[in-house]
CSV table of C-alpha atoms and ligand atoms in Angstrom, one decimal:
chain,number,residue,atom,x,y,z
A,10,UNK,CA,62.8,58.3,-53.9
A,11,UNK,CA,59.8,60.1,-55.4
A,12,UNK,CA,57.1,58.0,-56.8
A,13,UNK,CA,53.5,58.3,-58.0
A,14,UNK,CA,51.4,56.0,-55.6
A,15,UNK,CA,47.7,55.2,-55.5
A,16,UNK,CA,46.3,53.7,-52.3
A,17,UNK,CA,43.1,52.2,-53.9
A,18,UNK,CA,41.5,51.5,-57.3
A,19,UNK,CA,40.4,54.8,-58.8
A,20,UNK,CA,41.9,56.9,-56.0
A,21,UNK,CA,43.8,59.8,-57.3
A,22,UNK,CA,47.6,58.9,-57.5
A,23,UNK,CA,49.8,61.2,-55.6
A,24,UNK,CA,53.5,62.1,-56.0
A,25,UNK,CA,55.1,61.1,-52.7
A,26,UNK,CA,58.3,60.0,-51.0
A,27,UNK,CA,58.8,56.2,-50.7
A,28,UNK,CA,61.6,53.8,-49.9
A,29,UNK,CA,64.0,53.0,-52.7
A,30,UNK,CA,63.5,49.6,-54.3
A,31,UNK,CA,65.8,46.8,-53.1
A,32,UNK,CA,68.0,45.4,-55.8
A,33,UNK,CA,67.2,41.7,-56.6
A,34,UNK,CA,70.2,39.3,-56.5
A,35,UNK,CA,69.6,38.5,-60.2
A,36,UNK,CA,68.3,41.9,-61.1
A,37,UNK,CA,69.1,45.6,-61.3
A,38,UNK,CA,67.8,49.0,-60.2
A,39,UNK,CA,67.2,51.4,-63.0
A,40,UNK,CA,67.1,55.2,-62.7
A,41,UNK,CA,64.0,56.1,-64.8
A,42,UNK,CA,64.6,58.8,-67.4
A,43,UNK,CA,61.4,58.4,-69.3
A,44,UNK,CA,58.2,56.3,-69.0
A,45,UNK,CA,55.1,56.0,-71.0
A,46,UNK,CA,51.5,56.3,-69.7
A,47,UNK,CA,49.6,53.4,-71.3
A,48,UNK,CA,46.0,52.3,-71.3
A,49,UNK,CA,47.1,49.2,-69.3
A,50,UNK,CA,48.2,51.5,-66.5
A,51,UNK,CA,44.7,53.0,-66.6
A,52,UNK,CA,43.1,49.5,-66.5
A,53,UNK,CA,45.3,48.5,-63.4
A,54,UNK,CA,44.4,51.8,-61.7
A,55,UNK,CA,40.7,51.2,-62.3
A,56,UNK,CA,41.0,47.7,-60.8
A,57,UNK,CA,40.4,45.8,-64.1
A,58,UNK,CA,43.7,44.0,-63.5
A,59,UNK,CA,44.3,43.4,-59.8
A,60,UNK,CA,47.6,44.8,-58.5
A,61,UNK,CA,49.1,44.9,-55.0
A,62,UNK,CA,47.9,48.0,-53.2
A,63,UNK,CA,49.2,50.6,-52.5
A,64,UNK,CA,50.7,50.6,-56.0
A,65,UNK,CA,53.2,52.3,-58.3
A,66,UNK,CA,52.2,51.9,-61.9
A,67,UNK,CA,54.3,52.4,-65.1
A,68,UNK,CA,55.6,49.6,-67.3
A,69,UNK,CA,57.2,51.1,-70.5
A,70,UNK,CA,60.4,52.9,-69.5
A,71,UNK,CA,64.0,53.6,-70.3
A,72,UNK,CA,66.8,54.7,-68.1
A,73,UNK,CA,70.2,54.0,-66.6
A,74,UNK,CA,71.3,51.1,-64.4
A,75,UNK,CA,72.3,52.4,-61.0
A,76,UNK,CA,72.9,49.0,-59.2
A,77,UNK,CA,73.3,45.4,-60.3
A,78,UNK,CA,72.8,42.3,-58.1
A,79,UNK,CA,75.7,39.9,-57.5
A,80,UNK,CA,74.1,37.3,-59.9
A,81,UNK,CA,74.1,39.7,-62.9
A,82,UNK,CA,76.9,39.2,-65.4
A,83,UNK,CA,75.9,41.2,-68.5
A,84,UNK,CA,75.0,44.6,-67.0
A,85,UNK,CA,76.5,47.2,-64.7
A,86,UNK,CA,75.9,50.7,-63.4
A,87,UNK,CA,75.8,53.3,-66.1
A,88,UNK,CA,74.3,51.1,-68.9
A,89,UNK,CA,71.5,52.8,-70.8
A,90,UNK,CA,68.7,50.2,-71.1
A,91,UNK,CA,65.0,49.5,-71.6
A,92,UNK,CA,63.0,46.3,-70.9
A,93,UNK,CA,59.9,44.5,-72.3
A,94,UNK,CA,56.8,44.9,-70.2
A,95,UNK,CA,56.7,41.1,-69.6
A,96,UNK,CA,60.0,40.1,-68.0
A,97,UNK,CA,60.8,36.4,-68.1
A,98,UNK,CA,62.2,34.3,-65.3
A,99,UNK,CA,65.2,33.5,-67.5
A,100,UNK,CA,65.2,29.9,-66.4
A,101,UNK,CA,62.1,28.0,-67.7
A,102,UNK,CA,61.8,26.1,-71.0
A,103,UNK,CA,60.1,29.1,-72.6
A,104,UNK,CA,62.7,31.6,-71.6
A,105,UNK,CA,65.5,29.3,-72.6
A,106,UNK,CA,63.9,29.0,-76.0
A,107,UNK,CA,63.7,32.8,-76.3
A,108,UNK,CA,60.0,33.2,-75.6
A,109,UNK,CA,60.1,35.2,-72.4
A,110,UNK,CA,57.0,37.0,-73.5
A,111,UNK,CA,55.0,33.9,-72.5
A,112,UNK,CA,57.0,32.9,-69.4
A,113,UNK,CA,54.6,31.4,-66.8
A,114,UNK,CA,56.7,33.0,-64.0
A,115,UNK,CA,57.0,36.4,-65.7
A,116,UNK,CA,57.3,39.6,-63.7
A,117,UNK,CA,55.8,42.9,-64.9
A,118,UNK,CA,57.0,46.1,-63.2
A,119,UNK,CA,53.9,48.2,-62.8
A,120,UNK,CA,51.6,45.2,-62.4
A,121,UNK,CA,53.1,42.3,-60.4
A,122,UNK,CA,55.3,44.8,-58.5
A,123,UNK,CA,56.2,48.5,-58.3
A,124,UNK,CA,56.6,50.2,-61.7
A,125,UNK,CA,58.3,53.1,-63.3
A,126,UNK,CA,56.2,56.1,-62.3
A,127,UNK,CA,59.1,56.6,-59.9
A,128,UNK,CA,62.7,57.7,-59.9
A,129,UNK,CA,63.9,54.1,-59.5
A,130,UNK,CA,62.5,50.8,-60.6
A,131,UNK,CA,63.8,47.2,-59.9
A,132,UNK,CA,63.9,44.6,-62.7
A,133,UNK,CA,64.3,40.8,-62.0
A,134,UNK,CA,66.4,38.4,-64.1
A,135,UNK,CA,68.3,41.3,-65.7
A,136,UNK,CA,70.6,39.1,-67.9
A,137,UNK,CA,67.5,37.8,-69.6
A,138,UNK,CA,65.4,40.9,-69.8
A,139,UNK,CA,67.5,44.1,-70.3
A,140,UNK,CA,67.9,45.6,-73.7
A,141,UNK,CA,70.8,47.9,-74.5
A,142,UNK,CA,69.9,51.3,-76.0
A,143,UNK,CA,72.1,52.5,-78.9
A,144,UNK,CA,73.5,56.0,-78.2
A,145,UNK,CA,71.4,57.4,-81.1
A,146,UNK,CA,68.1,56.4,-79.4
A,147,UNK,CA,67.0,58.9,-76.7
A,148,UNK,CA,65.1,57.9,-73.6
A,149,UNK,CA,61.8,59.4,-74.6
A,150,UNK,CA,61.8,57.5,-77.9
A,151,UNK,CA,62.9,54.3,-76.1
A,152,UNK,CA,60.1,54.7,-73.6
A,153,UNK,CA,57.7,54.1,-76.5
A,154,UNK,CA,59.2,50.8,-77.3
A,155,UNK,CA,58.6,48.5,-74.3
A,156,UNK,CA,54.9,47.8,-74.6
A,157,UNK,CA,52.8,49.1,-77.5
A,158,UNK,CA,55.5,49.5,-80.2
A,159,UNK,CA,57.3,46.2,-79.5
A,160,UNK,CA,54.0,44.4,-79.4
A,161,UNK,CA,53.0,45.9,-82.8
A,162,UNK,CA,56.4,45.1,-84.2
A,163,UNK,CA,56.1,41.4,-83.3
A,164,UNK,CA,52.5,41.3,-84.5
A,165,UNK,CA,53.5,42.8,-87.9
A,166,UNK,CA,56.8,40.9,-88.4
A,167,UNK,CA,56.9,37.6,-86.5
A,168,UNK,CA,53.2,36.7,-86.7
A,169,UNK,CA,52.0,38.7,-89.7
A,170,UNK,CA,55.1,38.1,-91.7
A,171,UNK,CA,54.2,41.3,-93.7
A,172,UNK,CA,56.1,41.7,-97.0
A,173,UNK,CA,56.5,44.8,-99.1
A,174,UNK,CA,53.3,45.3,-101.2
A,175,UNK,CA,51.1,43.3,-98.9
A,176,UNK,CA,47.8,44.8,-97.7
A,177,UNK,CA,47.8,45.2,-93.9
A,178,UNK,CA,44.6,46.1,-92.1
A,179,UNK,CA,44.9,47.7,-88.7
A,180,UNK,CA,41.7,47.8,-86.7
A,181,UNK,CA,41.8,50.4,-83.9
A,182,UNK,CA,44.2,53.3,-84.2
A,183,UNK,CA,45.3,53.9,-80.6
A,184,UNK,CA,48.9,53.4,-79.4
A,185,UNK,CA,49.3,49.9,-80.6
A,186,UNK,CA,47.4,50.4,-83.8
A,187,UNK,CA,49.3,53.6,-84.9
A,188,UNK,CA,52.5,51.7,-84.1
A,189,UNK,CA,51.4,48.9,-86.4
A,190,UNK,CA,50.5,51.5,-89.1
A,191,UNK,CA,54.0,53.1,-88.8
A,192,UNK,CA,55.8,49.8,-88.9
A,193,UNK,CA,53.8,48.4,-91.8
A,194,UNK,CA,54.4,51.5,-93.9
A,195,UNK,CA,58.1,51.4,-93.0
A,196,UNK,CA,58.3,47.8,-94.2
A,197,UNK,CA,56.6,48.6,-97.5
A,198,UNK,CA,53.1,47.3,-96.7
A,199,UNK,CA,50.0,49.0,-98.1
A,200,UNK,CA,48.1,49.9,-94.9
A,201,UNK,CA,44.3,50.3,-94.5
A,202,UNK,CA,43.5,51.8,-91.1
A,203,UNK,CA,40.1,51.2,-89.4
A,204,UNK,CA,38.6,53.2,-86.6
A,205,UNK,CA,35.4,55.0,-85.6
A,206,UNK,CA,37.3,58.3,-84.9
A,207,UNK,CA,38.0,60.6,-87.8
A,208,UNK,CA,40.9,62.1,-85.8
A,209,UNK,CA,42.5,58.6,-85.3
A,210,UNK,CA,42.1,57.9,-89.0
A,211,UNK,CA,43.6,61.3,-89.9
A,212,UNK,CA,46.6,60.5,-87.7
A,213,UNK,CA,47.0,57.0,-89.4
A,214,UNK,CA,46.9,58.8,-92.8
A,215,UNK,CA,49.6,61.2,-91.7
A,216,UNK,CA,51.7,58.2,-90.7
A,217,UNK,CA,51.4,56.7,-94.2
A,218,UNK,CA,48.2,54.6,-94.3
A,219,UNK,CA,47.1,54.4,-97.9
A,220,UNK,CA,43.4,53.9,-97.1
A,221,UNK,CA,41.1,54.7,-94.1
A,222,UNK,CA,37.9,52.9,-93.3
A,223,UNK,CA,35.3,54.4,-90.9
A,224,UNK,CA,34.3,51.4,-88.8
A,225,UNK,CA,30.9,53.0,-88.3
A,226,UNK,CA,30.1,53.2,-92.0
A,227,UNK,CA,28.9,49.7,-92.6
A,228,UNK,CA,30.3,46.2,-93.2
A,229,UNK,CA,34.0,46.7,-92.4
A,230,UNK,CA,35.1,43.4,-94.0
A,231,UNK,CA,33.3,44.3,-97.2
A,232,UNK,CA,34.7,47.8,-97.2
A,233,UNK,CA,38.2,46.5,-96.7
A,234,UNK,CA,37.6,43.9,-99.4
A,235,UNK,CA,36.8,46.7,-101.8
A,236,UNK,CA,39.8,48.8,-100.9
A,237,UNK,CA,42.2,45.9,-101.2
A,238,UNK,CA,40.8,44.1,-104.1
A,239,UNK,CA,39.9,40.9,-102.3
A,240,UNK,CA,41.0,41.3,-98.7
A,241,UNK,CA,44.0,42.0,-96.5
A,242,UNK,CA,47.0,39.7,-96.4
A,243,UNK,CA,47.4,40.4,-92.7
A,244,UNK,CA,44.9,41.9,-90.3
A,245,UNK,CA,45.5,43.1,-86.7
A,246,UNK,CA,42.8,43.6,-84.0
A,247,UNK,CA,44.6,46.4,-82.1
A,248,UNK,CA,41.5,47.4,-80.2
A,249,UNK,CA,40.3,44.2,-78.6
A,250,UNK,CA,36.6,43.5,-78.9
A,251,UNK,CA,34.8,40.3,-80.0
A,252,UNK,CA,33.1,42.2,-83.0
A,253,UNK,CA,36.4,43.7,-84.1
A,254,UNK,CA,38.2,40.3,-83.8
A,255,UNK,CA,35.6,38.7,-86.0
A,256,UNK,CA,35.8,41.6,-88.6
A,257,UNK,CA,39.5,41.2,-88.6
A,258,UNK,CA,39.2,37.5,-89.6
A,259,UNK,CA,36.5,38.2,-92.1
A,260,UNK,CA,38.5,40.9,-93.9
A,261,UNK,CA,41.3,38.6,-94.8
A,262,UNK,CA,42.0,37.2,-98.3
A,263,UNK,CA,42.7,33.5,-98.7
A,264,UNK,CA,45.8,32.3,-96.7
A,265,UNK,CA,45.6,35.5,-94.8
A,266,UNK,CA,46.8,36.0,-91.2
A,267,UNK,CA,44.9,37.5,-88.3
A,268,UNK,CA,46.8,38.7,-85.2
A,269,UNK,CA,45.0,39.4,-82.0
A,270,UNK,CA,46.8,42.1,-80.0
A,271,UNK,CA,44.0,44.0,-78.3
A,272,UNK,CA,43.1,42.4,-75.0
A,273,UNK,CA,39.6,40.7,-75.0
A,274,UNK,CA,37.2,40.4,-72.1
A,275,UNK,CA,37.3,37.0,-70.3
A,276,UNK,CA,35.2,34.3,-71.8
A,277,UNK,CA,34.8,32.8,-75.3
A,278,UNK,CA,34.9,35.0,-78.4
A,279,UNK,CA,33.1,33.7,-81.5
A,280,UNK,CA,35.2,33.7,-84.6
A,281,UNK,CA,34.1,32.6,-88.1
A,282,UNK,CA,35.9,29.3,-88.1
A,283,UNK,CA,34.1,28.3,-91.3
A,284,UNK,CA,36.2,31.0,-93.1
A,285,UNK,CA,39.3,29.9,-91.3
A,286,UNK,CA,38.9,26.5,-92.9
A,287,UNK,CA,37.6,27.5,-96.3
A,288,UNK,CA,40.3,30.2,-96.8
A,289,UNK,CA,43.1,28.5,-94.9
A,290,UNK,CA,43.5,31.5,-92.6
A,291,UNK,CA,46.0,31.6,-89.8
A,292,UNK,CA,45.2,33.0,-86.3
A,293,UNK,CA,47.8,34.3,-83.9
A,294,UNK,CA,47.8,35.9,-80.4
A,295,UNK,CA,50.6,38.3,-79.7
A,296,UNK,CA,51.8,39.2,-76.2
A,297,UNK,CA,54.6,41.7,-76.2
A,298,UNK,CA,58.1,40.8,-77.4
A,299,UNK,CA,61.0,39.1,-75.6
A,300,UNK,CA,64.3,41.0,-75.0
A,301,UNK,CA,66.0,38.5,-77.3
A,302,UNK,CA,64.0,39.9,-80.3
A,303,UNK,CA,64.7,43.6,-79.6
A,304,UNK,CA,68.0,44.0,-81.4
A,305,UNK,CA,66.4,43.6,-84.9
A,306,UNK,CA,63.8,46.3,-84.0
A,307,UNK,CA,66.4,48.5,-82.3
A,308,UNK,CA,68.6,48.5,-85.4
A,309,UNK,CA,65.7,49.7,-87.5
A,310,UNK,CA,65.0,52.5,-84.9
A,311,UNK,CA,68.7,53.4,-84.7
A,312,UNK,CA,69.0,53.7,-88.5
A,313,UNK,CA,65.8,55.7,-88.9
A,314,UNK,CA,63.8,53.1,-90.8
A,315,UNK,CA,61.3,53.1,-87.8
A,316,UNK,CA,60.6,56.4,-86.2
A,317,UNK,CA,58.6,55.7,-83.0
A,318,UNK,CA,59.3,59.3,-81.9
A,319,UNK,CA,56.5,60.3,-84.4
A,320,UNK,CA,54.1,58.6,-82.0
A,321,UNK,CA,55.0,60.8,-79.0
A,322,UNK,CA,52.2,63.2,-78.1
A,323,UNK,CA,52.5,65.1,-74.8
A,324,UNK,CA,55.7,65.0,-72.7
A,325,UNK,CA,54.8,65.6,-69.0
A,326,UNK,CA,56.4,65.4,-65.6
A,327,UNK,CA,56.0,62.8,-62.9
A,328,UNK,CA,53.6,65.2,-61.0
A,329,UNK,CA,51.2,65.0,-63.9
A,330,UNK,CA,50.8,61.2,-64.1
A,331,UNK,CA,47.5,61.2,-62.1
A,332,UNK,CA,46.0,63.8,-64.4
A,333,UNK,CA,47.1,61.8,-67.5
A,334,UNK,CA,45.5,58.6,-66.1
A,335,UNK,CA,42.3,60.4,-65.3
A,336,UNK,CA,42.2,61.8,-68.8
A,337,UNK,CA,41.9,58.2,-70.1
A,338,UNK,CA,38.4,58.0,-68.6
A,339,UNK,CA,37.2,59.4,-71.9
A,340,UNK,CA,37.8,57.8,-75.3
A,341,UNK,CA,41.3,58.3,-76.5
A,342,UNK,CA,41.4,60.6,-79.5
A,343,UNK,CA,44.8,59.7,-81.0
A,344,UNK,CA,46.7,62.5,-79.4
A,345,UNK,CA,49.8,60.3,-79.4
A,346,UNK,CA,51.6,58.5,-76.6
A,347,UNK,CA,52.0,60.5,-73.4
A,348,UNK,CA,55.5,60.1,-72.1
A,349,UNK,CA,56.8,61.2,-68.6
A,350,UNK,CA,60.3,62.6,-68.7
A,351,UNK,CA,62.2,62.8,-65.4
A,352,UNK,CA,64.9,65.4,-64.8
A,353,UNK,CA,68.3,63.9,-65.5
A,354,UNK,CA,70.0,62.9,-62.3
A,355,UNK,CA,66.7,63.4,-60.5
A,356,UNK,CA,67.5,60.4,-58.2
A,357,UNK,CA,70.3,62.2,-56.6
A,358,UNK,CA,68.2,65.1,-55.3
A,359,UNK,CA,68.4,65.0,-51.5
A,360,UNK,CA,65.1,65.0,-49.6
B,21,LIG,ZN1,60.6,31.9,-67.8
B,22,LIG,ZN1,51.5,49.4,-72.1
């Protein structure tokens, strides 16, 4: 098969011919139809998250099952599917309780093994991790869901428990943040978007954010307090920095909920725990979303309540993945999610 491979951290990835993946006994091989290029792929390529080298990145994808292992009971060749970026083992106490997103033995195509910047990708524990795509959801839209959109959905709904009329503050309007804006607006929340980039704030406004706060314009928590008349009910750090995390906690009204989605540097992060006590705030971490929780989100995508397709920026070919990764060296300017689309039936091309 063809795949985009890099031989070392920061070395330009090249489109090349490699062996097809072997189908795991409990897993499947999926022919990739579309796959997103995410900042996590850039982090792996830069060596911030160690990966086995040489490596094939790519972790948010959708496609069709081409092969199922003998242990798979729920899926077969021809099924249209997507998967969460964190795939559970399917057997441990967390997976059995439906929390595969925190499985201690999770596999992540594109990080722990070869990913989806390829014509074919293998997924382990298929019965626990595959998600069926409704016929109304196309592959490019579905490729948005596996990482940033699902993570934002779980942050807004399961942890944030956002209700219509609530104020939702979203700090950082990149892929995850704009997903959270779109989801919050669709669920009837009043969204205040926060970013240093005027372009990112403009995009958030287009997606329905009621207010925009320039993070460089002063005390962010005070500015949000003014906009919301006393603070946000729910606040999400979608960027991932100690200062933003603290602002996100400080901007909450009493009984508010902070959800940490952006990845933070290793080490301790100081948070205003005095406010957590005095205002009875709740603090959550959010790490993707298990396959079990996808159907509720997928129904809202299929009926048009949620429109992740609005987040798609550039659609490129597999040969442009290296260029797209390199473009992330600069600050992202909210151009939308870059999605790689593979030619239908590309896997059958003889080489
Ligand atoms: Zn598990
Ligand atoms: Zn991702």
